Coordinates of C-alpha atoms (C1' of nucleotides) in Angstrom, one line a residue:
Chain A
M1 CA -18.4 -78.3 -20.6
P2 CA -21.9 -79.4 -19.8
K3 CA -23.5 -78.9 -16.4
V4 CA -20.9 -79.7 -13.8
S5 CA -21.4 -81.5 -10.5
E6 CA -22.4 -79.5 -7.4
E7 CA -19.2 -80.4 -5.7
H8 CA -17.1 -79.2 -8.6
R9 CA -19.1 -76.0 -8.5
A10 CA -18.3 -75.6 -4.8
E11 CA -14.7 -76.2 -5.4
K12 CA -14.5 -73.6 -8.1
R13 CA -16.3 -71.1 -5.9
Q14 CA -13.8 -71.9 -3.2
Q15 CA -10.9 -71.4 -5.6
I16 CA -12.3 -68.0 -6.5
I17 CA -12.8 -67.1 -2.9
A18 CA -9.2 -68.1 -2.1
A19 CA -7.9 -66.0 -4.9
T20 CA -10.0 -63.1 -3.7
L21 CA -8.6 -63.5 -0.2
R22 CA -5.1 -63.2 -1.5
C23 CA -6.0 -60.0 -3.2
V24 CA -7.9 -58.6 -0.2
E25 CA -5.0 -59.3 2.0
R26 CA -2.8 -57.2 -0.3
D27 CA -5.3 -54.5 -1.4
G28 CA -8.4 -54.5 0.7
F29 CA -11.9 -55.1 -0.8
H30 CA -12.2 -51.9 -2.7
K31 CA -8.8 -51.8 -4.3
T32 CA -9.2 -55.4 -5.3
T33 CA -10.3 -55.3 -8.9
M34 CA -12.2 -58.1 -10.6
A35 CA -9.4 -58.2 -13.1
A36 CA -7.0 -59.0 -10.2
V37 CA -9.4 -61.7 -8.9
V38 CA -9.6 -63.2 -12.5
K39 CA -5.8 -63.2 -12.8
E40 CA -5.2 -64.6 -9.4
S41 CA -7.8 -67.4 -9.8
G42 CA -6.5 -68.3 -13.2
L43 CA -9.9 -68.2 -14.7
S44 CA -11.5 -65.7 -17.1
A45 CA -13.8 -62.9 -16.3
G46 CA -16.8 -64.6 -17.9
S47 CA -16.0 -67.8 -16.0
V48 CA -15.8 -66.1 -12.6
Y49 CA -19.2 -64.6 -13.3
T50 CA -20.8 -68.0 -13.8
Y51 CA -19.9 -68.8 -10.2
F52 CA -20.7 -65.5 -8.6
R53 CA -23.3 -63.0 -9.6
S54 CA -21.0 -60.0 -8.7
K55 CA -18.0 -58.8 -6.8
N56 CA -20.3 -58.0 -4.0
D57 CA -21.5 -61.6 -4.0
I58 CA -17.9 -62.8 -3.5
I59 CA -17.5 -60.4 -0.6
H60 CA -20.7 -61.6 1.0
A61 CA -19.4 -65.2 0.7
I62 CA -16.2 -64.2 2.4
A63 CA -18.1 -62.4 5.2
Q64 CA -20.1 -65.5 5.8
S65 CA -17.3 -68.1 5.7
G66 CA -14.3 -66.1 6.7
L67 CA -15.0 -65.6 10.4
T68 CA -16.9 -68.8 10.8
G69 CA -13.9 -70.8 9.8
V70 CA -11.8 -69.1 12.3
T71 CA -14.0 -68.9 15.2
A72 CA -16.0 -72.1 15.1
A73 CA -12.7 -73.6 15.8
I74 CA -12.0 -71.2 18.7
N75 CA -15.4 -72.1 20.0
R76 CA -14.4 -75.8 20.1
L77 CA -11.0 -75.0 21.4
I78 CA -11.8 -73.0 24.5
P79 CA -14.5 -74.3 26.8
E80 CA -13.6 -78.0 27.5
E81 CA -17.0 -79.4 26.4
G82 CA -18.8 -81.8 28.7
S83 CA -15.9 -83.2 30.5
D84 CA -14.5 -83.4 34.0
M85 CA -11.5 -81.2 33.4
D86 CA -11.4 -77.7 34.8
A87 CA -11.4 -74.7 32.5
P88 CA -7.9 -73.6 31.7
P89 CA -6.6 -70.3 33.0
P90 CA -7.4 -67.3 30.7
E91 CA -3.9 -66.7 29.6
W92 CA -3.8 -70.2 28.3
A93 CA -7.1 -69.7 26.5
I94 CA -6.0 -66.5 24.9
E95 CA -2.8 -68.0 23.8
A96 CA -4.6 -70.9 22.2
A97 CA -7.2 -68.6 20.5
T98 CA -4.6 -66.3 19.0
Q99 CA -2.3 -69.1 18.0
H100 CA -5.2 -70.8 16.3
L101 CA -5.9 -67.7 14.3
L102 CA -2.4 -67.6 13.0
D103 CA -2.2 -71.4 12.3
L104 CA -5.4 -71.3 10.3
G105 CA -4.1 -68.4 8.3
T106 CA -0.9 -70.4 7.5
E107 CA -3.0 -73.3 6.5
L108 CA -5.0 -71.2 4.1
G109 CA -1.9 -69.4 2.9
V110 CA -3.1 -66.0 3.9
D111 CA -2.6 -63.5 6.7
L112 CA -5.9 -63.9 8.5
P113 CA -5.4 -60.8 10.7
R114 CA -5.3 -58.5 7.7
I115 CA -8.3 -60.1 6.1
A116 CA -10.2 -60.0 9.4
L117 CA -9.5 -56.3 9.7
Q118 CA -10.7 -55.6 6.1
T119 CA -13.9 -57.6 6.8
W120 CA -14.7 -55.7 10.0
A121 CA -14.2 -52.4 8.2
E122 CA -16.7 -53.5 5.6
A123 CA -19.1 -54.6 8.2
A124 CA -18.9 -51.1 9.8
R125 CA -20.1 -49.4 6.6
D126 CA -22.3 -51.9 4.9
P127 CA -25.4 -53.0 6.8
E128 CA -25.8 -56.1 4.7
I129 CA -22.3 -57.3 5.6
H130 CA -22.8 -56.2 9.2
A131 CA -26.0 -58.4 9.3
I132 CA -24.1 -61.3 7.9
M133 CA -21.3 -61.0 10.5
V134 CA -23.1 -60.2 13.7
P135 CA -24.3 -63.7 14.4
E136 CA -20.7 -65.0 14.3
A137 CA -19.5 -62.1 16.5
R138 CA -22.2 -63.1 18.9
R139 CA -21.1 -66.7 18.8
I140 CA -17.6 -65.8 19.7
R141 CA -18.8 -63.8 22.6
D142 CA -21.0 -66.7 23.7
A143 CA -18.1 -69.1 23.5
W144 CA -16.1 -66.9 25.8
R145 CA -19.0 -66.5 28.2
N146 CA -19.3 -70.3 28.2
Y147 CA -15.6 -70.4 29.0
A148 CA -16.0 -67.7 31.7
E149 CA -18.8 -69.6 33.4
K150 CA -16.7 -72.7 33.6
A151 CA -13.7 -70.7 34.7
I152 CA -15.6 -69.1 37.5
D153 CA -16.8 -72.6 38.7
A154 CA -13.2 -73.7 38.5
G155 CA -12.1 -70.8 40.7
Q156 CA -10.2 -68.9 38.1
F157 CA -12.2 -65.8 38.7
R158 CA -13.9 -64.3 41.7
R159 CA -17.1 -66.2 42.5
G160 CA -20.0 -63.9 41.7
A161 CA -18.2 -62.3 38.7
D162 CA -20.4 -61.7 35.7
P163 CA -19.4 -64.1 32.9
E164 CA -20.8 -61.9 30.1
R165 CA -18.6 -59.0 31.2
I166 CA -15.6 -61.2 31.4
A167 CA -16.5 -62.5 27.9
M168 CA -16.5 -58.9 26.6
V169 CA -13.0 -58.4 27.8
L170 CA -11.7 -61.7 26.5
T171 CA -13.5 -61.1 23.2
G172 CA -11.9 -57.7 23.0
L173 CA -8.4 -59.1 23.4
L174 CA -8.6 -60.8 20.0
P175 CA -9.0 -57.7 17.8
G176 CA -6.4 -56.0 20.0
F177 CA -4.0 -58.8 19.2
I178 CA -4.7 -58.6 15.5
L179 CA -4.4 -54.8 15.3
Q180 CA -1.1 -54.7 17.2
R181 CA 0.2 -57.4 14.9
I182 CA -0.6 -55.3 11.9
M183 CA 0.5 -51.9 13.3
L184 CA 3.5 -52.8 15.4
G185 CA 4.2 -56.4 14.4
D186 CA 5.8 -57.4 17.7
V187 CA 3.0 -59.4 19.4
T188 CA 2.9 -63.1 19.5
P189 CA 0.4 -65.4 21.2
K190 CA 3.0 -66.4 23.8
I191 CA 3.9 -62.8 24.7
Y192 CA 0.4 -61.6 24.7
A193 CA -0.7 -64.4 27.0
A194 CA 2.3 -63.7 29.2
G195 CA 1.1 -60.1 29.4
L196 CA -2.3 -61.2 30.4
A197 CA -0.8 -63.4 33.1
D198 CA 1.2 -60.5 34.4
L199 CA -1.9 -58.3 34.4
L200 CA -3.7 -61.0 36.4
D201 CA -0.9 -61.1 39.0
Chain B
M1 CA -10.6 -13.5 -2.7
P2 CA -6.9 -12.7 -2.7
K3 CA -4.4 -14.7 -0.8
V4 CA -5.9 -15.6 2.5
S5 CA -4.2 -15.7 5.9
E6 CA -2.6 -18.9 7.0
E7 CA -5.0 -19.4 9.8
H8 CA -8.0 -19.0 7.5
R9 CA -6.4 -21.6 5.3
A10 CA -6.0 -24.0 8.2
E11 CA -9.6 -23.5 9.2
K12 CA -10.8 -24.3 5.7
R13 CA -8.7 -27.4 5.7
Q14 CA -10.2 -28.4 9.0
Q15 CA -13.6 -27.8 7.6
I16 CA -12.9 -30.1 4.7
I17 CA -11.4 -32.8 7.0
A18 CA -14.5 -32.6 9.2
A19 CA -16.8 -33.1 6.3
T20 CA -14.7 -36.0 5.1
L21 CA -14.8 -37.6 8.5
R22 CA -18.6 -37.5 8.4
C23 CA -18.6 -39.2 5.0
V24 CA -16.0 -41.8 6.1
E25 CA -18.0 -42.6 9.1
R26 CA -20.9 -43.4 6.9
D27 CA -19.2 -44.9 3.8
G28 CA -15.6 -45.7 4.5
F29 CA -12.7 -44.1 2.6
H30 CA -13.3 -45.8 -0.7
K31 CA -17.0 -45.3 -1.0
T32 CA -16.6 -41.7 0.0
T33 CA -16.6 -39.7 -3.3
M34 CA -15.1 -36.3 -3.7
A35 CA -18.6 -35.2 -4.8
A36 CA -19.8 -36.2 -1.3
V37 CA -17.0 -34.4 0.4
V38 CA -17.7 -31.3 -1.7
K39 CA -21.4 -31.4 -0.9
E40 CA -20.8 -32.1 2.8
S41 CA -18.3 -29.4 3.1
G42 CA -20.5 -26.8 1.4
L43 CA -17.7 -25.8 -1.0
S44 CA -17.1 -26.5 -4.6
A45 CA -14.9 -29.1 -6.2
G46 CA -12.5 -26.5 -7.4
S47 CA -12.3 -25.0 -4.0
V48 CA -11.6 -28.2 -2.2
Y49 CA -8.7 -28.8 -4.6
T50 CA -7.1 -25.6 -3.6
Y51 CA -6.8 -26.8 -0.1
F52 CA -5.9 -30.4 -0.8
R53 CA -3.9 -31.8 -3.7
S54 CA -6.0 -34.9 -3.9
K55 CA -8.4 -37.2 -2.1
N56 CA -5.4 -39.2 -1.0
D57 CA -4.0 -36.0 0.5
I58 CA -7.1 -35.6 2.7
I59 CA -6.8 -39.2 3.8
H60 CA -3.2 -38.7 4.8
A61 CA -4.2 -35.7 6.8
I62 CA -6.8 -37.7 8.6
A63 CA -4.4 -40.5 9.3
Q64 CA -2.0 -38.0 10.8
S65 CA -4.4 -36.1 12.9
G66 CA -7.1 -38.7 13.6
L67 CA -5.3 -40.9 16.0
T68 CA -3.1 -38.1 17.4
G69 CA -6.1 -36.2 18.5
V70 CA -7.5 -39.2 20.3
T71 CA -4.5 -40.7 21.9
A72 CA -2.4 -37.7 22.8
A73 CA -5.2 -37.1 25.2
I74 CA -5.2 -40.7 26.4
N75 CA -1.5 -40.4 26.9
R76 CA -2.0 -37.4 29.2
L77 CA -4.9 -39.0 30.9
I78 CA -3.4 -42.3 32.1
P79 CA 0.0 -42.1 33.8
E80 CA -0.3 -39.5 36.4
E81 CA 2.7 -37.4 35.3
G82 CA 5.3 -36.4 37.9
S83 CA 3.1 -36.5 40.9
D84 CA 3.0 -38.2 44.2
M85 CA -0.3 -40.0 43.5
D86 CA -0.3 -43.7 42.9
A87 CA -1.2 -45.1 39.5
P88 CA -4.9 -45.9 39.3
P89 CA -6.0 -49.5 39.0
P90 CA -6.2 -50.8 35.4
E91 CA -10.0 -51.0 35.3
W92 CA -10.1 -47.3 36.1
A93 CA -7.5 -46.5 33.4
I94 CA -9.4 -48.5 30.8
E95 CA -12.7 -46.9 31.7
A96 CA -11.1 -43.5 31.4
A97 CA -9.5 -44.3 28.1
T98 CA -12.6 -45.7 26.4
Q99 CA -14.8 -43.0 27.8
H100 CA -12.4 -40.4 26.5
L101 CA -12.6 -41.9 23.1
L102 CA -16.4 -41.6 23.1
D103 CA -16.4 -38.1 24.5
L104 CA -14.0 -36.8 21.9
G105 CA -16.2 -38.3 19.2
T106 CA -19.2 -36.5 20.6
E107 CA -17.3 -33.3 20.7
L108 CA -16.3 -33.7 17.1
G109 CA -19.7 -34.8 16.1
V110 CA -18.6 -38.1 14.7
D111 CA -18.5 -41.8 15.8
L112 CA -14.8 -42.1 16.4
P113 CA -14.8 -45.9 16.7
R114 CA -16.1 -46.3 13.2
I115 CA -13.5 -43.8 11.8
A116 CA -10.7 -45.5 13.7
L117 CA -11.6 -48.8 12.2
Q118 CA -11.6 -47.4 8.7
T119 CA -8.3 -45.8 9.3
W120 CA -6.7 -49.0 10.6
A121 CA -8.0 -50.9 7.6
E122 CA -6.4 -48.3 5.3
A123 CA -3.1 -48.6 7.2
A124 CA -3.2 -52.4 6.7
R125 CA -3.2 -52.1 3.0
D126 CA -1.4 -48.8 2.2
P127 CA 2.2 -48.7 3.3
E128 CA 2.3 -44.9 3.3
I129 CA -0.7 -44.6 5.6
H130 CA 0.8 -47.4 7.7
A131 CA 4.0 -45.4 8.0
I132 CA 2.1 -42.3 9.1
M133 CA 0.1 -44.2 11.7
V134 CA 2.8 -46.4 13.3
P135 CA 4.5 -43.7 15.4
E136 CA 1.2 -42.9 17.0
A137 CA 0.5 -46.6 17.7
R138 CA 3.9 -46.8 19.3
R139 CA 3.1 -43.7 21.4
I140 CA -0.1 -45.3 22.7
R141 CA 1.8 -48.5 23.6
D142 CA 4.5 -46.4 25.3
A143 CA 1.9 -44.5 27.3
W144 CA 0.5 -47.7 28.6
R145 CA 4.0 -49.0 29.4
N146 CA 4.6 -45.8 31.3
Y147 CA 1.4 -46.5 33.2
A148 CA 2.3 -50.1 33.8
E149 CA 5.6 -49.2 35.3
K150 CA 4.0 -46.9 37.7
A151 CA 1.2 -49.4 38.5
I152 CA 3.8 -52.1 39.2
D153 CA 5.5 -49.7 41.6
A154 CA 2.2 -49.0 43.2
G155 CA 1.7 -52.7 43.7
Q156 CA -1.2 -53.0 41.3
F157 CA 0.7 -55.8 39.5
R158 CA 3.1 -58.5 40.5
R159 CA 6.5 -57.1 41.2
G160 CA 8.8 -58.3 38.4
A161 CA 6.0 -58.2 35.8
D162 CA 7.1 -57.0 32.4
P163 CA 5.6 -53.5 31.8
E164 CA 5.9 -53.8 28.0
R165 CA 3.8 -57.0 27.9
I166 CA 1.2 -55.5 30.2
A167 CA 1.1 -52.5 27.9
M168 CA 0.4 -54.9 24.9
V169 CA -2.7 -56.2 26.7
L170 CA -3.9 -52.8 27.8
T171 CA -3.3 -51.4 24.3
G172 CA -5.2 -54.4 22.9
L173 CA -8.2 -53.7 25.0
L174 CA -9.0 -50.5 23.1
P175 CA -9.5 -51.9 19.6
G176 CA -11.5 -54.7 21.2
F177 CA -13.8 -52.2 22.8
I178 CA -14.2 -50.4 19.5
L179 CA -14.9 -53.5 17.5
Q180 CA -17.5 -54.9 19.9
R181 CA -19.1 -51.5 20.0
I182 CA -19.5 -51.6 16.2
M183 CA -20.4 -55.3 15.9
L184 CA -22.5 -55.9 18.9
G185 CA -23.2 -52.4 20.2
D186 CA -23.6 -53.4 23.8
V187 CA -20.2 -52.4 25.4
T188 CA -19.8 -49.3 27.4
P189 CA -16.7 -48.0 29.2
K190 CA -18.2 -48.9 32.6
I191 CA -19.2 -52.4 31.7
Y192 CA -16.0 -53.1 29.9
A193 CA -14.0 -51.8 32.9
A194 CA -16.2 -53.9 35.2
G195 CA -15.4 -56.9 33.1
L196 CA -11.7 -56.2 33.5
A197 CA -12.1 -55.9 37.2
D198 CA -13.9 -59.2 37.3
L199 CA -11.1 -60.8 35.3
L200 CA -8.6 -59.4 37.7
D201 CA -10.5 -61.0 40.6
Chain C
dA1 C1' -19.8 -90.0 -33.0
dA2 C1' -23.1 -86.3 -33.2
dA3 C1' -25.7 -83.1 -30.5
dA4 C1' -26.6 -80.1 -27.0
dA5 C1' -26.0 -77.5 -23.1
dA6 C1' -23.3 -75.2 -20.2
dA7 C1' -18.6 -73.4 -19.1
dA8 C1' -14.8 -70.6 -20.5
dC9 C1' -13.1 -66.8 -22.8
dG10 C1' -11.8 -62.0 -23.4
dA11 C1' -12.9 -57.9 -26.0
dA12 C1' -16.4 -54.4 -25.7
dT13 C1' -19.6 -51.5 -22.9
dG14 C1' -21.3 -48.1 -20.0
dT15 C1' -20.8 -46.0 -15.7
dT16 C1' -18.7 -43.9 -11.9
dC17 C1' -15.5 -41.0 -10.1
dA18 C1' -11.2 -38.1 -9.2
dT19 C1' -9.3 -34.4 -11.2
dT20 C1' -8.8 -30.4 -14.3
dC21 C1' -10.0 -26.3 -16.7
dT22 C1' -12.2 -22.2 -17.7
dC23 C1' -14.7 -18.6 -16.1
dT24 C1' -16.4 -15.7 -12.3
dT25 C1' -16.2 -13.5 -7.9
dT26 C1' -13.8 -11.6 -4.1
dG27 C1' -11.3 -8.4 -1.3
dA28 C1' -6.4 -6.8 0.2
dG29 C1' -3.2 -3.5 -1.3
dA30 C1' -2.0 0.5 -4.0
Chain D
dT1 C1' -11.5 3.5 -6.0
dC2 C1' -9.2 0.4 -9.0
dT3 C1' -6.3 -3.7 -9.8
dC4 C1' -5.1 -8.2 -9.8
dA5 C1' -3.9 -12.4 -7.8
dA6 C1' -6.0 -15.9 -5.6
dA7 C1' -10.3 -18.3 -4.3
dG8 C1' -14.7 -20.3 -5.7
dA9 C1' -17.6 -22.5 -8.9
dG10 C1' -19.2 -26.3 -11.7
dA11 C1' -19.1 -28.3 -16.2
dA12 C1' -15.9 -31.2 -18.9
dT13 C1' -12.4 -34.8 -19.2
dG14 C1' -10.4 -39.1 -19.1
dA15 C1' -9.1 -43.2 -16.6
dA16 C1' -10.5 -47.2 -14.1
dC17 C1' -13.5 -50.6 -13.3
dA18 C1' -17.5 -54.0 -12.9
dT19 C1' -20.2 -56.4 -15.8
dT20 C1' -22.0 -58.2 -20.3
dC21 C1' -22.1 -60.4 -24.7
dG22 C1' -21.0 -63.0 -28.7
dT23 C1' -18.1 -66.7 -29.6
dT24 C1' -15.5 -70.9 -28.8
dT25 C1' -14.4 -75.0 -26.2
dT26 C1' -15.6 -78.9 -23.5
dT27 C1' -17.7 -83.2 -22.2
dT28 C1' -21.8 -85.6 -20.9
dT29 C1' -25.6 -87.8 -23.0
dT30 C1' -27.9 -90.1 -26.5

DNA sequence: AAAAAAAACGAATGTTCATTCTCTTTGAGA
DNA sequence: TCTCAAAGAGAATGAACATTCGTTTTTTTT
C-alpha cells in the first residue's frame, strides 16, 4: 500500500490501542506481550511498529486517551453548566459518575475499572506516565470542585464549606468504587450512592 | 552455616521482603528484578533463593502480609471494641485510618500508598494474588460495617441506615486517599477528614 | 498498465532476566 | 577440634520478549 490517509492511520492506531486495552485488562501492562497485541489486533508485528514506535509508545497513548475519554464525560455530566437548575445532591452525582464509567466500558467492550487500575499503577512508578496523567486527574478534581461550589450555593452543603476539600472526598470515592468492584465485586453505582446518602443522613 | 533456627529464617525472609518492598515502591513488581532485590537485601542470588522458591513466592508473601499489617491495625483502631464509649464521628475515623496508613509506612521506611497500589494492580490481573488478598479486603469492609453499626446506634447516622452500604463508602474513601496522594500529592488525613466533615454538613 | 512508495509480514536478533549450579564458607554438634 | 550439612556466593544458563530487517503485497499515481 502507498501512503495512507491520516484518518485511516488514526483508525489503525485506534484499532491497536483497542487490542492492547483488551490485553491489559486481562494481563496488565507488563505481562502484555507485543505478540499478544499483534495477535489481538489481527495485524503483524512489523505492521504494528509502523503505527507505534514501541510498546511504551502505545502505553503512553493509552495513558493520554484512557482517562480523558472517561472523565471529560464525567466533567460534562456533573456540574449543570450555565443553567438555572440547582446542582444535584452528591449521591446522585456519584451514581451518575460511577454509572458512566461502567457504561463507557461496555461501549468500548472492556472493563474500564481494571484498565484504570493498571494505568494508575503505571503512573505511580513511571514519571513520564505520571506527568501525562496528572493534568487529567487535576481536571477531575476541578470538575468536582465546580460541582461542590454549585452544590454549596444550592444549599446541599453547609454554607462556608471548602469546595476543594469536598472535591477531594468526591474524587476519592471513584477509585474506591473501582477498587471494591475489582476486589469484592459487590458494589454498584446505585448501592454506592445509597451508601453515601445514608452517610449524609 | 549449618541449619539455622526457625526465627533466624523468619528474620531473613523479612529482610528480603523489606528489600523487595523498597524496590516495588520505586519500580513496581514487574520492573523489580531479582538482581535489584539481591542488591537491596545485601545477600546473594543463591542465598535469596534458599529463603524463597521464586520471585512470585516473594510477591505472594507481600500480598499476604502487606495489607494484613496495615489493616489489622485499622480494624483495631476504628470500632471501639466492647466498651461504653460511643463510636467516633466518621471524619475522625477516616482521619485516624489514613493517618495510621502513613505512620505505618514511615515505621517500615516505605511509602505504603505506592506499594498498596501496586499490590492491587497485581490482584486485578493474577487470580492467585486476588484470592490471597480478598479475605483481607473483606475484613476491612467488615471492620467498617462494625463501626457503622455502632455509629448508627450512637446517632451519627440516620436510624435505619444500612451499615453495609455505609461501610462500602467508608472503605472506598481509603483507596481514594491513596490515589490522590500519588497523583496529586496534596491530600493529608486532616484535610481529607475535613472534607468529609464538610460533606456531612 | 507500469512504477514507486509505503504498508504488511513474520522469521531472525539480541537483550534482559529469573533461576540454577557449582564451589566456598560457616558454625552447630560430636 | 573435626565433620558435614546447610547457607552464601556469583557465574552460567536458557527462556521470554521487544524490536528489526529483508521480502512481499498493495494501491495510488503517472
